[in-house]
Amino acid sequence: MEQRKNVKPNKGGRNPKTNPSIHRHVFRLTDEENARLLRLFEASGMNNKAKFIIAVLFNKEINAVKIDKGTSDFYMRLTSLFGQFRAVGVNYNQVVKLLYSRFTEKKAAAFLYKLEKQTAEMASLCKKIIELTDEFNQNHLQK
């Protein structure tokens, strides 16, 4: 019985803040000012308008991230293309091993000649991709 008297009952709820924000300020904006504020807020990537406004008022650092859909799309396609080139390289090695293990040297050499032509075409395609990537970097990713 005595042990229960010494235990404080649990009130529940969250712990009180050490420095609560109790001061409130209200201001009005024109349509243009509001649109500008919303654009800045969206560019900042913050999820709380009040914290964004406080950061702007007191010159705290605000990170604005602009995501270019075209650039990210180009990057994703280039990444998938790189994965496909790696897969082709792995398959190439497997085909060469199979050619030498399953066929005579003459037949294997004939097949390898055909494979070599396709490889040369792929190499020229790879050079074109590198040129296009460099051109894209120069024209669109300059800061």
PDB file of C-alpha atoms in Angstrom:
ATOM      1  CA  MET A   1       0.000   0.000   0.000  1.00  0.00           C
ATOM      2  CA  GLU A   2       2.739   2.455   0.858  1.00  0.00           C
ATOM      3  CA  GLN A   3       4.470   1.841  -2.464  1.00  0.00           C
ATOM      4  CA  ARG A   4       1.430   2.969  -4.427  1.00  0.00           C
ATOM      5  CA  LYS A   5       1.255   6.297  -2.604  1.00  0.00           C
ATOM      6  CA  ASN A   6       4.790   7.278  -3.650  1.00  0.00           C
ATOM      7  CA  VAL A   7       4.224   6.600  -7.361  1.00  0.00           C
ATOM      8  CA  LYS A   8       3.026   9.622  -9.378  1.00  0.00           C
ATOM      9  CA  PRO A   9       0.148   8.908 -11.726  1.00  0.00           C
ATOM     10  CA  ASN A  10       0.956   9.105 -15.446  1.00  0.00           C
ATOM     11  CA  LYS A  11      -0.898  12.073 -16.926  1.00  0.00           C
ATOM     12  CA  GLY A  12      -0.181  11.069 -20.531  1.00  0.00           C
ATOM     13  CA  GLY A  13       0.350  13.455 -23.414  1.00  0.00           C
ATOM     14  CA  ARG A  14       3.604  14.823 -24.723  1.00  0.00           C
ATOM     15  CA  ASN A  15       6.311  16.458 -22.661  1.00  0.00           C
ATOM     16  CA  PRO A  16       6.072  20.255 -22.531  1.00  0.00           C
ATOM     17  CA  LYS A  17       8.533  22.234 -24.668  1.00  0.00           C
ATOM     18  CA  THR A  18      11.359  24.013 -22.889  1.00  0.00           C
ATOM     19  CA  ASN A  19      10.933  27.166 -25.021  1.00  0.00           C
ATOM     20  CA  PRO A  20       7.442  27.191 -26.561  1.00  0.00           C
ATOM     21  CA  SER A  21       6.534  29.583 -29.366  1.00  0.00           C
ATOM     22  CA  ILE A  22       3.757  31.656 -27.799  1.00  0.00           C
ATOM     23  CA  HIS A  23       4.039  34.962 -29.663  1.00  0.00           C
ATOM     24  CA  ARG A  24       1.914  35.301 -32.767  1.00  0.00           C
ATOM     25  CA  HIS A  25       2.159  37.809 -35.584  1.00  0.00           C
ATOM     26  CA  VAL A  26      -0.250  38.291 -38.449  1.00  0.00           C
ATOM     27  CA  PHE A  27       0.524  40.055 -41.724  1.00  0.00           C
ATOM     28  CA  ARG A  28      -1.260  40.372 -45.032  1.00  0.00           C
ATOM     29  CA  LEU A  29       0.128  39.967 -48.542  1.00  0.00           C
ATOM     30  CA  THR A  30      -1.020  41.031 -51.974  1.00  0.00           C
ATOM     31  CA  ASP A  31      -1.649  38.369 -54.625  1.00  0.00           C
ATOM     32  CA  GLU A  32       1.759  38.950 -56.206  1.00  0.00           C
ATOM     33  CA  GLU A  33       3.560  38.840 -52.849  1.00  0.00           C
ATOM     34  CA  ASN A  34       1.716  35.675 -51.871  1.00  0.00           C
ATOM     35  CA  ALA A  35       2.586  33.994 -55.175  1.00  0.00           C
ATOM     36  CA  ARG A  36       6.242  34.938 -54.706  1.00  0.00           C
ATOM     37  CA  LEU A  37       6.226  33.650 -51.123  1.00  0.00           C
ATOM     38  CA  LEU A  38       4.682  30.355 -52.210  1.00  0.00           C
ATOM     39  CA  ARG A  39       7.233  29.957 -55.044  1.00  0.00           C
ATOM     40  CA  LEU A  40      10.097  30.528 -52.607  1.00  0.00           C
ATOM     41  CA  PHE A  41       8.524  28.144 -50.100  1.00  0.00           C
ATOM     42  CA  GLU A  42       8.130  25.383 -52.696  1.00  0.00           C
ATOM     43  CA  ALA A  43      11.687  25.912 -53.968  1.00  0.00           C
ATOM     44  CA  SER A  44      13.062  25.606 -50.436  1.00  0.00           C
ATOM     45  CA  GLY A  45      11.708  22.098 -49.968  1.00  0.00           C
ATOM     46  CA  MET A  46      10.703  22.816 -46.384  1.00  0.00           C
ATOM     47  CA  ASN A  47       7.470  21.265 -45.153  1.00  0.00           C
ATOM     48  CA  ASN A  48       6.414  23.966 -42.681  1.00  0.00           C
ATOM     49  CA  LYS A  49       5.569  27.503 -43.841  1.00  0.00           C
ATOM     50  CA  ALA A  50       6.019  29.021 -40.402  1.00  0.00           C
ATOM     51  CA  LYS A  51       9.550  27.650 -40.077  1.00  0.00           C
ATOM     52  CA  PHE A  52      10.305  28.852 -43.607  1.00  0.00           C
ATOM     53  CA  ILE A  53       9.139  32.413 -42.810  1.00  0.00           C
ATOM     54  CA  ILE A  54      11.177  32.433 -39.584  1.00  0.00           C
ATOM     55  CA  ALA A  55      14.247  31.258 -41.504  1.00  0.00           C
ATOM     56  CA  VAL A  56      13.765  34.059 -44.055  1.00  0.00           C
ATOM     57  CA  LEU A  57      13.209  36.710 -41.375  1.00  0.00           C
ATOM     58  CA  PHE A  58      16.277  35.813 -39.362  1.00  0.00           C
ATOM     59  CA  ASN A  59      18.561  35.119 -42.350  1.00  0.00           C
ATOM     60  CA  LYS A  60      18.980  31.455 -41.630  1.00  0.00           C
ATOM     61  CA  GLU A  61      20.265  29.293 -44.458  1.00  0.00           C
ATOM     62  CA  ILE A  62      17.576  28.084 -46.852  1.00  0.00           C
ATOM     63  CA  ASN A  63      18.335  25.406 -49.386  1.00  0.00           C
ATOM     64  CA  ALA A  64      16.483  25.801 -52.662  1.00  0.00           C
ATOM     65  CA  VAL A  65      16.560  22.736 -54.852  1.00  0.00           C
ATOM     66  CA  LYS A  66      15.419  22.972 -58.440  1.00  0.00           C
ATOM     67  CA  ILE A  67      14.779  19.687 -60.175  1.00  0.00           C
ATOM     68  CA  ASP A  68      14.826  19.773 -63.950  1.00  0.00           C
ATOM     69  CA  LYS A  69      12.557  16.998 -65.210  1.00  0.00           C
ATOM     70  CA  GLY A  70      14.381  16.752 -68.543  1.00  0.00           C
ATOM     71  CA  THR A  71      17.778  16.423 -66.919  1.00  0.00           C
ATOM     72  CA  SER A  72      16.636  13.774 -64.458  1.00  0.00           C
ATOM     73  CA  ASP A  73      14.888  11.888 -67.272  1.00  0.00           C
ATOM     74  CA  PHE A  74      18.079  12.018 -69.365  1.00  0.00           C
ATOM     75  CA  TYR A  75      20.108  10.771 -66.406  1.00  0.00           C
ATOM     76  CA  MET A  76      17.713   7.870 -65.752  1.00  0.00           C
ATOM     77  CA  ARG A  77      17.775   6.774 -69.396  1.00  0.00           C
ATOM     78  CA  LEU A  78      21.556   7.059 -69.537  1.00  0.00           C
ATOM     79  CA  THR A  79      21.836   4.949 -66.388  1.00  0.00           C
ATOM     80  CA  SER A  80      19.568   2.253 -67.805  1.00  0.00           C
ATOM     81  CA  LEU A  81      21.549   2.307 -71.067  1.00  0.00           C
ATOM     82  CA  PHE A  82      24.765   1.836 -69.093  1.00  0.00           C
ATOM     83  CA  GLY A  83      23.210  -1.199 -67.378  1.00  0.00           C
ATOM     84  CA  GLN A  84      22.255  -2.639 -70.734  1.00  0.00           C
ATOM     85  CA  PHE A  85      25.812  -2.171 -72.041  1.00  0.00           C
ATOM     86  CA  ARG A  86      27.150  -4.040 -69.038  1.00  0.00           C
ATOM     87  CA  ALA A  87      24.686  -6.875 -69.663  1.00  0.00           C
ATOM     88  CA  VAL A  88      25.792  -7.043 -73.311  1.00  0.00           C
ATOM     89  CA  GLY A  89      29.408  -7.248 -72.182  1.00  0.00           C
ATOM     90  CA  VAL A  90      28.642 -10.155 -69.862  1.00  0.00           C
ATOM     91  CA  ASN A  91      26.707 -11.931 -72.611  1.00  0.00           C
ATOM     92  CA  TYR A  92      29.555 -11.274 -75.056  1.00  0.00           C
ATOM     93  CA  ASN A  93      32.022 -13.063 -72.792  1.00  0.00           C
ATOM     94  CA  GLN A  94      29.654 -16.002 -72.349  1.00  0.00           C
ATOM     95  CA  VAL A  95      29.088 -16.316 -76.113  1.00  0.00           C
ATOM     96  CA  VAL A  96      32.817 -16.335 -76.857  1.00  0.00           C
ATOM     97  CA  LYS A  97      33.398 -19.085 -74.284  1.00  0.00           C
ATOM     98  CA  LEU A  98      30.536 -21.152 -75.710  1.00  0.00           C
ATOM     99  CA  LEU A  99      31.749 -20.699 -79.279  1.00  0.00           C
ATOM    100  CA  TYR A 100      35.165 -22.080 -78.471  1.00  0.00           C
ATOM    101  CA  SER A 101      33.834 -24.916 -76.325  1.00  0.00           C
ATOM    102  CA  ARG A 102      30.997 -26.110 -78.649  1.00  0.00           C
ATOM    103  CA  PHE A 103      32.248 -25.487 -82.188  1.00  0.00           C
ATOM    104  CA  THR A 104      35.349 -26.193 -84.180  1.00  0.00           C
ATOM    105  CA  GLU A 105      37.872 -23.400 -84.523  1.00  0.00           C
ATOM    106  CA  LYS A 106      36.823 -22.619 -88.090  1.00  0.00           C
ATOM    107  CA  LYS A 107      33.145 -22.269 -87.231  1.00  0.00           C
ATOM    108  CA  ALA A 108      33.938 -20.338 -84.070  1.00  0.00           C
ATOM    109  CA  ALA A 109      36.138 -17.943 -86.077  1.00  0.00           C
ATOM    110  CA  ALA A 110      33.309 -17.373 -88.590  1.00  0.00           C
ATOM    111  CA  PHE A 111      30.845 -16.605 -85.828  1.00  0.00           C
ATOM    112  CA  LEU A 112      33.369 -14.377 -84.091  1.00  0.00           C
ATOM    113  CA  TYR A 113      33.847 -12.410 -87.318  1.00  0.00           C
ATOM    114  CA  LYS A 114      30.102 -11.669 -87.386  1.00  0.00           C
ATOM    115  CA  LEU A 115      30.178 -10.804 -83.697  1.00  0.00           C
ATOM    116  CA  GLU A 116      33.130  -8.492 -84.286  1.00  0.00           C
ATOM    117  CA  LYS A 117      31.167  -6.513 -86.897  1.00  0.00           C
ATOM    118  CA  GLN A 118      28.299  -6.033 -84.456  1.00  0.00           C
ATOM    119  CA  THR A 119      30.771  -4.989 -81.772  1.00  0.00           C
ATOM    120  CA  ALA A 120      32.246  -2.340 -84.072  1.00  0.00           C
ATOM    121  CA  GLU A 121      28.745  -0.931 -84.676  1.00  0.00           C
ATOM    122  CA  MET A 122      28.115  -0.894 -80.952  1.00  0.00           C
ATOM    123  CA  ALA A 123      31.409   0.914 -80.340  1.00  0.00           C
ATOM    124  CA  SER A 124      30.469   3.644 -82.843  1.00  0.00           C
ATOM    125  CA  LEU A 125      27.069   3.940 -81.166  1.00  0.00           C
ATOM    126  CA  CYS A 126      28.837   4.267 -77.817  1.00  0.00           C
ATOM    127  CA  LYS A 127      30.978   7.125 -79.193  1.00  0.00           C
ATOM    128  CA  LYS A 128      27.833   8.918 -80.399  1.00  0.00           C
ATOM    129  CA  ILE A 129      26.279   8.519 -76.948  1.00  0.00           C
ATOM    130  CA  ILE A 130      29.386   9.990 -75.309  1.00  0.00           C
ATOM    131  CA  GLU A 131      29.323  12.951 -77.746  1.00  0.00           C
ATOM    132  CA  LEU A 132      25.637  13.577 -77.038  1.00  0.00           C
ATOM    133  CA  THR A 133      26.263  13.386 -73.299  1.00  0.00           C
ATOM    134  CA  ASP A 134      29.109  15.910 -73.530  1.00  0.00           C
ATOM    135  CA  GLU A 135      26.937  18.225 -75.642  1.00  0.00           C
ATOM    136  CA  PHE A 136      24.090  17.901 -73.121  1.00  0.00           C
ATOM    137  CA  ASN A 137      26.455  18.681 -70.250  1.00  0.00           C
ATOM    138  CA  GLN A 138      27.772  21.794 -71.993  1.00  0.00           C
ATOM    139  CA  ASN A 139      24.384  23.139 -73.072  1.00  0.00           C
ATOM    140  CA  HIS A 140      22.095  22.215 -70.199  1.00  0.00           C
ATOM    141  CA  LEU A 141      24.115  21.577 -67.062  1.00  0.00           C
ATOM    142  CA  GLN A 142      26.178  24.770 -66.992  1.00  0.00           C
ATOM    143  CA  LYS A 143      25.621  26.663 -63.752  1.00  0.00           C
TER     144      LYS A 143
END
